[in-house]
PDB file of N, CA and C in Angstrom:
ATOM      1  N   MET C   1       6.716 -14.159 -25.077  1.00 46.00           N
ATOM      2  CA  MET C   1       7.553 -12.990 -25.072  1.00 46.00           C
ATOM      3  C   MET C   1       6.733 -11.725 -25.376  1.00 46.00           C
ATOM      4  N   GLU C   2       5.794 -11.850 -26.298  1.00 51.00           N
ATOM      5  CA  GLU C   2       4.968 -10.694 -26.634  1.00 51.00           C
ATOM      6  C   GLU C   2       4.112 -10.264 -25.450  1.00 51.00           C
ATOM      7  N   CYS C   3       3.643 -11.248 -24.683  1.00 50.00           N
ATOM      8  CA  CYS C   3       2.822 -10.952 -23.512  1.00 50.00           C
ATOM      9  C   CYS C   3       3.627 -10.146 -22.496  1.00 50.00           C
ATOM     10  N   GLU C   4       4.886 -10.525 -22.268  1.00 50.00           N
ATOM     11  CA  GLU C   4       5.738  -9.804 -21.331  1.00 50.00           C
ATOM     12  C   GLU C   4       5.947  -8.368 -21.792  1.00 50.00           C
ATOM     13  N   LYS C   5       6.175  -8.168 -23.073  1.00 49.00           N
ATOM     14  CA  LYS C   5       6.383  -6.816 -23.604  1.00 49.00           C
ATOM     15  C   LYS C   5       5.120  -5.982 -23.441  1.00 49.00           C
ATOM     16  N   ALA C   6       3.964  -6.590 -23.649  1.00 50.00           N
ATOM     17  CA  ALA C   6       2.698  -5.865 -23.496  1.00 50.00           C
ATOM     18  C   ALA C   6       2.504  -5.449 -22.045  1.00 50.00           C
ATOM     19  N   ASN C   7       2.845  -6.326 -21.096  1.00 50.00           N
ATOM     20  CA  ASN C   7       2.710  -6.004 -19.677  1.00 50.00           C
ATOM     21  C   ASN C   7       3.669  -4.900 -19.269  1.00 50.00           C
ATOM     22  N   GLU C   8       4.875  -4.891 -19.818  1.00 51.00           N
ATOM     23  CA  GLU C   8       5.845  -3.841 -19.507  1.00 51.00           C
ATOM     24  C   GLU C   8       5.331  -2.482 -19.962  1.00 51.00           C
ATOM     25  N   LYS C   9       4.661  -2.445 -21.086  1.00 48.00           N
ATOM     26  CA  LYS C   9       4.128  -1.183 -21.585  1.00 48.00           C
ATOM     27  C   LYS C   9       3.014  -0.664 -20.691  1.00 48.00           C
ATOM     28  N   LYS C  10       2.223  -1.583 -20.111  1.00 51.00           N
ATOM     29  CA  LYS C  10       1.115  -1.196 -19.246  1.00 51.00           C
ATOM     30  C   LYS C  10       1.602  -0.723 -17.883  1.00 51.00           C
ATOM     31  N   ALA C  11       2.747  -1.265 -17.446  1.00 56.00           N
ATOM     32  CA  ALA C  11       3.268  -0.900 -16.119  1.00 56.00           C
ATOM     33  C   ALA C  11       3.648   0.571 -16.103  1.00 56.00           C
ATOM     34  N   ARG C  12       3.434   1.190 -14.941  1.00 63.00           N
ATOM     35  CA  ARG C  12       3.834   2.582 -14.800  1.00 63.00           C
ATOM     36  C   ARG C  12       4.469   2.771 -13.437  1.00 63.00           C
ATOM     37  N   GLU C  13       5.301   3.762 -13.353  1.00 68.00           N
ATOM     38  CA  GLU C  13       5.984   4.022 -12.101  1.00 68.00           C
ATOM     39  C   GLU C  13       5.042   4.692 -11.120  1.00 68.00           C
ATOM     40  N   LEU C  14       5.180   4.326  -9.854  1.00 72.00           N
ATOM     41  CA  LEU C  14       4.411   4.959  -8.797  1.00 72.00           C
ATOM     42  C   LEU C  14       5.379   5.796  -7.978  1.00 72.00           C
ATOM     43  N   LYS C  15       5.318   7.094  -8.151  1.00 79.00           N
ATOM     44  CA  LYS C  15       6.178   7.997  -7.393  1.00 79.00           C
ATOM     45  C   LYS C  15       5.316   9.095  -6.797  1.00 79.00           C
ATOM     46  N   PHE C  16       5.471   9.304  -5.504  1.00 83.00           N
ATOM     47  CA  PHE C  16       4.692  10.312  -4.795  1.00 83.00           C
ATOM     48  C   PHE C  16       5.629  11.201  -3.999  1.00 83.00           C
ATOM     49  N   SER C  17       5.256  12.457  -3.828  1.00 87.00           N
ATOM     50  CA  SER C  17       6.084  13.365  -3.038  1.00 87.00           C
ATOM     51  C   SER C  17       5.639  13.396  -1.577  1.00 87.00           C
ATOM     52  N   ARG C  18       4.438  12.868  -1.297  1.00 87.00           N
ATOM     53  CA  ARG C  18       3.927  12.875   0.085  1.00 87.00           C
ATOM     54  C   ARG C  18       3.283  11.526   0.398  1.00 87.00           C
ATOM     55  N   VAL C  19       3.401  11.098   1.647  1.00 85.00           N
ATOM     56  CA  VAL C  19       2.842   9.817   2.074  1.00 85.00           C
ATOM     57  C   VAL C  19       1.331   9.805   1.937  1.00 85.00           C
ATOM     58  N   ASP C  20       0.664  10.885   2.308  1.00 88.00           N
ATOM     59  CA  ASP C  20      -0.807  10.896   2.250  1.00 88.00           C
ATOM     60  C   ASP C  20      -1.319  10.722   0.824  1.00 88.00           C
ATOM     61  N   ALA C  21      -0.594  11.238  -0.156  1.00 87.00           N
ATOM     62  CA  ALA C  21      -0.998  11.053  -1.555  1.00 87.00           C
ATOM     63  C   ALA C  21      -0.858   9.587  -1.960  1.00 87.00           C
ATOM     64  N   ALA C  22       0.200   8.921  -1.493  1.00 83.00           N
ATOM     65  CA  ALA C  22       0.393   7.505  -1.797  1.00 83.00           C
ATOM     66  C   ALA C  22      -0.697   6.647  -1.160  1.00 83.00           C
ATOM     67  N   ILE C  23      -1.004   6.936   0.093  1.00 82.00           N
ATOM     68  CA  ILE C  23      -2.037   6.174   0.792  1.00 82.00           C
ATOM     69  C   ILE C  23      -3.393   6.368   0.118  1.00 82.00           C
ATOM     70  N   GLU C  24      -3.704   7.574  -0.265  1.00 87.00           N
ATOM     71  CA  GLU C  24      -4.969   7.844  -0.949  1.00 87.00           C
ATOM     72  C   GLU C  24      -5.042   7.083  -2.272  1.00 87.00           C
ATOM     73  N   TRP C  25      -3.936   7.052  -3.021  1.00 84.00           N
ATOM     74  CA  TRP C  25      -3.912   6.332  -4.292  1.00 84.00           C
ATOM     75  C   TRP C  25      -4.164   4.846  -4.047  1.00 84.00           C
ATOM     76  N   ILE C  26      -3.512   4.282  -3.033  1.00 81.00           N
ATOM     77  CA  ILE C  26      -3.693   2.861  -2.738  1.00 81.00           C
ATOM     78  C   ILE C  26      -5.137   2.575  -2.330  1.00 81.00           C
ATOM     79  N   ARG C  27      -5.739   3.454  -1.538  1.00 82.00           N
ATOM     80  CA  ARG C  27      -7.142   3.264  -1.137  1.00 82.00           C
ATOM     81  C   ARG C  27      -8.064   3.244  -2.352  1.00 82.00           C
ATOM     82  N   GLU C  28      -7.801   4.109  -3.318  1.00 86.00           N
ATOM     83  CA  GLU C  28      -8.651   4.197  -4.507  1.00 86.00           C
ATOM     84  C   GLU C  28      -8.431   3.036  -5.480  1.00 86.00           C
ATOM     85  N   HIS C  29      -7.275   2.376  -5.410  1.00 81.00           N
ATOM     86  CA  HIS C  29      -6.924   1.331  -6.365  1.00 81.00           C
ATOM     87  C   HIS C  29      -6.655  -0.015  -5.697  1.00 81.00           C
ATOM     88  N   LYS C  30      -7.333  -0.313  -4.596  1.00 77.00           N
ATOM     89  CA  LYS C  30      -7.102  -1.559  -3.858  1.00 77.00           C
ATOM     90  C   LYS C  30      -7.186  -2.787  -4.758  1.00 77.00           C
ATOM     91  N   ALA C  31      -8.173  -2.828  -5.603  1.00 77.00           N
ATOM     92  CA  ALA C  31      -8.374  -4.010  -6.445  1.00 77.00           C
ATOM     93  C   ALA C  31      -7.274  -4.162  -7.493  1.00 77.00           C
ATOM     94  N   GLU C  32      -6.613  -3.071  -7.853  1.00 76.00           N
ATOM     95  CA  GLU C  32      -5.608  -3.101  -8.908  1.00 76.00           C
ATOM     96  C   GLU C  32      -4.188  -3.306  -8.391  1.00 76.00           C
ATOM     97  N   VAL C  33      -3.965  -3.008  -7.127  1.00 77.00           N
ATOM     98  CA  VAL C  33      -2.617  -3.055  -6.578  1.00 77.00           C
ATOM     99  C   VAL C  33      -2.214  -4.501  -6.311  1.00 77.00           C
ATOM    100  N   ALA C  34      -1.088  -4.898  -6.870  1.00 78.00           N
ATOM    101  CA  ALA C  34      -0.572  -6.246  -6.640  1.00 78.00           C
ATOM    102  C   ALA C  34       0.373  -6.228  -5.441  1.00 78.00           C
ATOM    103  N   LEU C  35       0.303  -7.268  -4.645  1.00 79.00           N
ATOM    104  CA  LEU C  35       1.250  -7.380  -3.541  1.00 79.00           C
ATOM    105  C   LEU C  35       2.657  -7.415  -4.119  1.00 79.00           C
ATOM    106  N   GLY C  36       3.559  -6.717  -3.482  1.00 81.00           N
ATOM    107  CA  GLY C  36       4.930  -6.649  -3.967  1.00 81.00           C
ATOM    108  C   GLY C  36       5.196  -5.431  -4.836  1.00 81.00           C
ATOM    109  N   THR C  37       4.155  -4.644  -5.120  1.00 81.00           N
ATOM    110  CA  THR C  37       4.335  -3.430  -5.909  1.00 81.00           C
ATOM    111  C   THR C  37       5.233  -2.465  -5.147  1.00 81.00           C
ATOM    112  N   VAL C  38       6.195  -1.875  -5.839  1.00 84.00           N
ATOM    113  CA  VAL C  38       7.096  -0.906  -5.221  1.00 84.00           C
ATOM    114  C   VAL C  38       6.533   0.489  -5.433  1.00 84.00           C
ATOM    115  N   VAL C  39       6.417   1.241  -4.340  1.00 83.00           N
ATOM    116  CA  VAL C  39       5.927   2.617  -4.370  1.00 83.00           C
ATOM    117  C   VAL C  39       7.051   3.507  -3.851  1.00 83.00           C
ATOM    118  N   ILE C  40       7.360   4.558  -4.575  1.00 84.00           N
ATOM    119  CA  ILE C  40       8.427   5.473  -4.160  1.00 84.00           C
ATOM    120  C   ILE C  40       7.801   6.751  -3.639  1.00 84.00           C
ATOM    121  N   ILE C  41       8.149   7.086  -2.385  1.00 85.00           N
ATOM    122  CA  ILE C  41       7.635   8.293  -1.744  1.00 85.00           C
ATOM    123  C   ILE C  41       8.826   9.139  -1.334  1.00 85.00           C
ATOM    124  N   ALA C  42       8.950  10.305  -1.944  1.00 85.00           N
ATOM    125  CA  ALA C  42      10.043  11.233  -1.651  1.00 85.00           C
ATOM    126  C   ALA C  42      11.405  10.540  -1.716  1.00 85.00           C
ATOM    127  N   GLY C  43      11.589   9.682  -2.715  1.00 85.00           N
ATOM    128  CA  GLY C  43      12.861   9.013  -2.927  1.00 85.00           C
ATOM    129  C   GLY C  43      13.094   7.768  -2.084  1.00 85.00           C
ATOM    130  N   VAL C  44      12.134   7.381  -1.253  1.00 86.00           N
ATOM    131  CA  VAL C  44      12.264   6.181  -0.407  1.00 86.00           C
ATOM    132  C   VAL C  44      11.342   5.103  -0.964  1.00 86.00           C
ATOM    133  N   ALA C  45      11.867   3.895  -1.134  1.00 88.00           N
ATOM    134  CA  ALA C  45      11.093   2.794  -1.710  1.00 88.00           C
ATOM    135  C   ALA C  45      10.345   2.028  -0.622  1.00 88.00           C
ATOM    136  N   PHE C  46       9.081   1.746  -0.904  1.00 87.00           N
ATOM    137  CA  PHE C  46       8.230   0.940  -0.034  1.00 87.00           C
ATOM    138  C   PHE C  46       7.641  -0.171  -0.884  1.00 87.00           C
ATOM    139  N   VAL C  47       7.278  -1.272  -0.253  1.00 86.00           N
ATOM    140  CA  VAL C  47       6.629  -2.365  -0.956  1.00 86.00           C
ATOM    141  C   VAL C  47       5.231  -2.533  -0.366  1.00 86.00           C
ATOM    142  N   VAL C  48       4.263  -2.826  -1.228  1.00 84.00           N
ATOM    143  CA  VAL C  48       2.889  -3.044  -0.782  1.00 84.00           C
ATOM    144  C   VAL C  48       2.782  -4.484  -0.290  1.00 84.00           C
ATOM    145  N   THR C  49       2.289  -4.647   0.929  1.00 83.00           N
ATOM    146  CA  THR C  49       2.117  -5.958   1.533  1.00 83.00           C
ATOM    147  C   THR C  49       0.807  -5.967   2.319  1.00 83.00           C
ATOM    148  N   THR C  50       0.497  -7.059   2.983  1.00 80.00           N
ATOM    149  CA  THR C  50      -0.736  -7.111   3.767  1.00 80.00           C
ATOM    150  C   THR C  50      -0.415  -7.210   5.248  1.00 80.00           C
ATOM    151  N   GLY C  51      -1.325  -6.669   6.039  1.00 78.00           N
ATOM    152  CA  GLY C  51      -1.208  -6.769   7.492  1.00 78.00           C
ATOM    153  C   GLY C  51      -1.919  -8.017   7.979  1.00 78.00           C
ATOM    154  N   GLY C  52      -1.948  -8.211   9.284  1.00 74.00           N
ATOM    155  CA  GLY C  52      -2.583  -9.389   9.871  1.00 74.00           C
ATOM    156  C   GLY C  52      -4.058  -9.505   9.540  1.00 74.00           C
ATOM    157  N   ALA C  53      -4.753  -8.383   9.412  1.00 78.00           N
ATOM    158  CA  ALA C  53      -6.192  -8.401   9.133  1.00 78.00           C
ATOM    159  C   ALA C  53      -6.478  -8.322   7.634  1.00 78.00           C
ATOM    160  N   GLY C  54      -5.447  -8.425   6.803  1.00 73.00           N
ATOM    161  CA  GLY C  54      -5.641  -8.355   5.366  1.00 73.00           C
ATOM    162  C   GLY C  54      -5.592  -6.955   4.803  1.00 73.00           C
ATOM    163  N   ALA C  55      -5.293  -5.962   5.636  1.00 79.00           N
ATOM    164  CA  ALA C  55      -5.203  -4.583   5.168  1.00 79.00           C
ATOM    165  C   ALA C  55      -3.916  -4.377   4.373  1.00 79.00           C
ATOM    166  N   LEU C  56      -3.977  -3.547   3.356  1.00 80.00           N
ATOM    167  CA  LEU C  56      -2.775  -3.229   2.589  1.00 80.00           C
ATOM    168  C   LEU C  56      -1.928  -2.238   3.382  1.00 80.00           C
ATOM    169  N   ILE C  57      -0.624  -2.500   3.440  1.00 82.00           N
ATOM    170  CA  ILE C  57       0.275  -1.591   4.149  1.00 82.00           C
ATOM    171  C   ILE C  57       1.507  -1.327   3.282  1.00 82.00           C
ATOM    172  N   LEU C  58       2.165  -0.218   3.547  1.00 84.00           N
ATOM    173  CA  LEU C  58       3.433   0.111   2.888  1.00 84.00           C
ATOM    174  C   LEU C  58       4.559  -0.218   3.865  1.00 84.00           C
ATOM    175  N   ALA C  59       5.447  -1.107   3.468  1.00 86.00           N
ATOM    176  CA  ALA C  59       6.578  -1.483   4.310  1.00 86.00           C
ATOM    177  C   ALA C  59       7.848  -0.984   3.640  1.00 86.00           C
ATOM    178  N   PRO C  60       8.777  -0.402   4.408  1.00 87.00           N
ATOM    179  CA  PRO C  60      10.039   0.058   3.809  1.00 87.00           C
ATOM    180  C   PRO C  60      10.748  -1.094   3.111  1.00 87.00           C
ATOM    181  N   LEU C  61      11.276  -0.823   1.944  1.00 84.00           N
ATOM    182  CA  LEU C  61      11.980  -1.841   1.163  1.00 84.00           C
ATOM    183  C   LEU C  61      13.426  -1.902   1.617  1.00 84.00           C
ATOM    184  N   ALA C  62      13.839  -3.039   2.142  1.00 77.00           N
ATOM    185  CA  ALA C  62      15.225  -3.217   2.592  1.00 77.00           C
ATOM    186  C   ALA C  62      16.047  -3.750   1.434  1.00 77.00           C
ATOM    187  N   LEU C  63      17.106  -3.063   1.107  1.00 66.00           N
ATOM    188  CA  LEU C  63      17.958  -3.510  -0.006  1.00 66.00           C
ATOM    189  C   LEU C  63      19.144  -4.261   0.480  1.00 66.00           C
TER     190      LEU C  63
END
């Protein structure tokens, strides 16, 4: 339980006002980004996933 609380404290929200800023952040933090991470760009939610060649992509999150 303590481990979960510690991880929650480390987690931070990813919110961007422009797509290019989000893409740049992902490029700089490739090693840190976990698949399934939710990124919010101008109020729209995207999930980080991989493409066919292993590239990281932002896919719209369907609710």
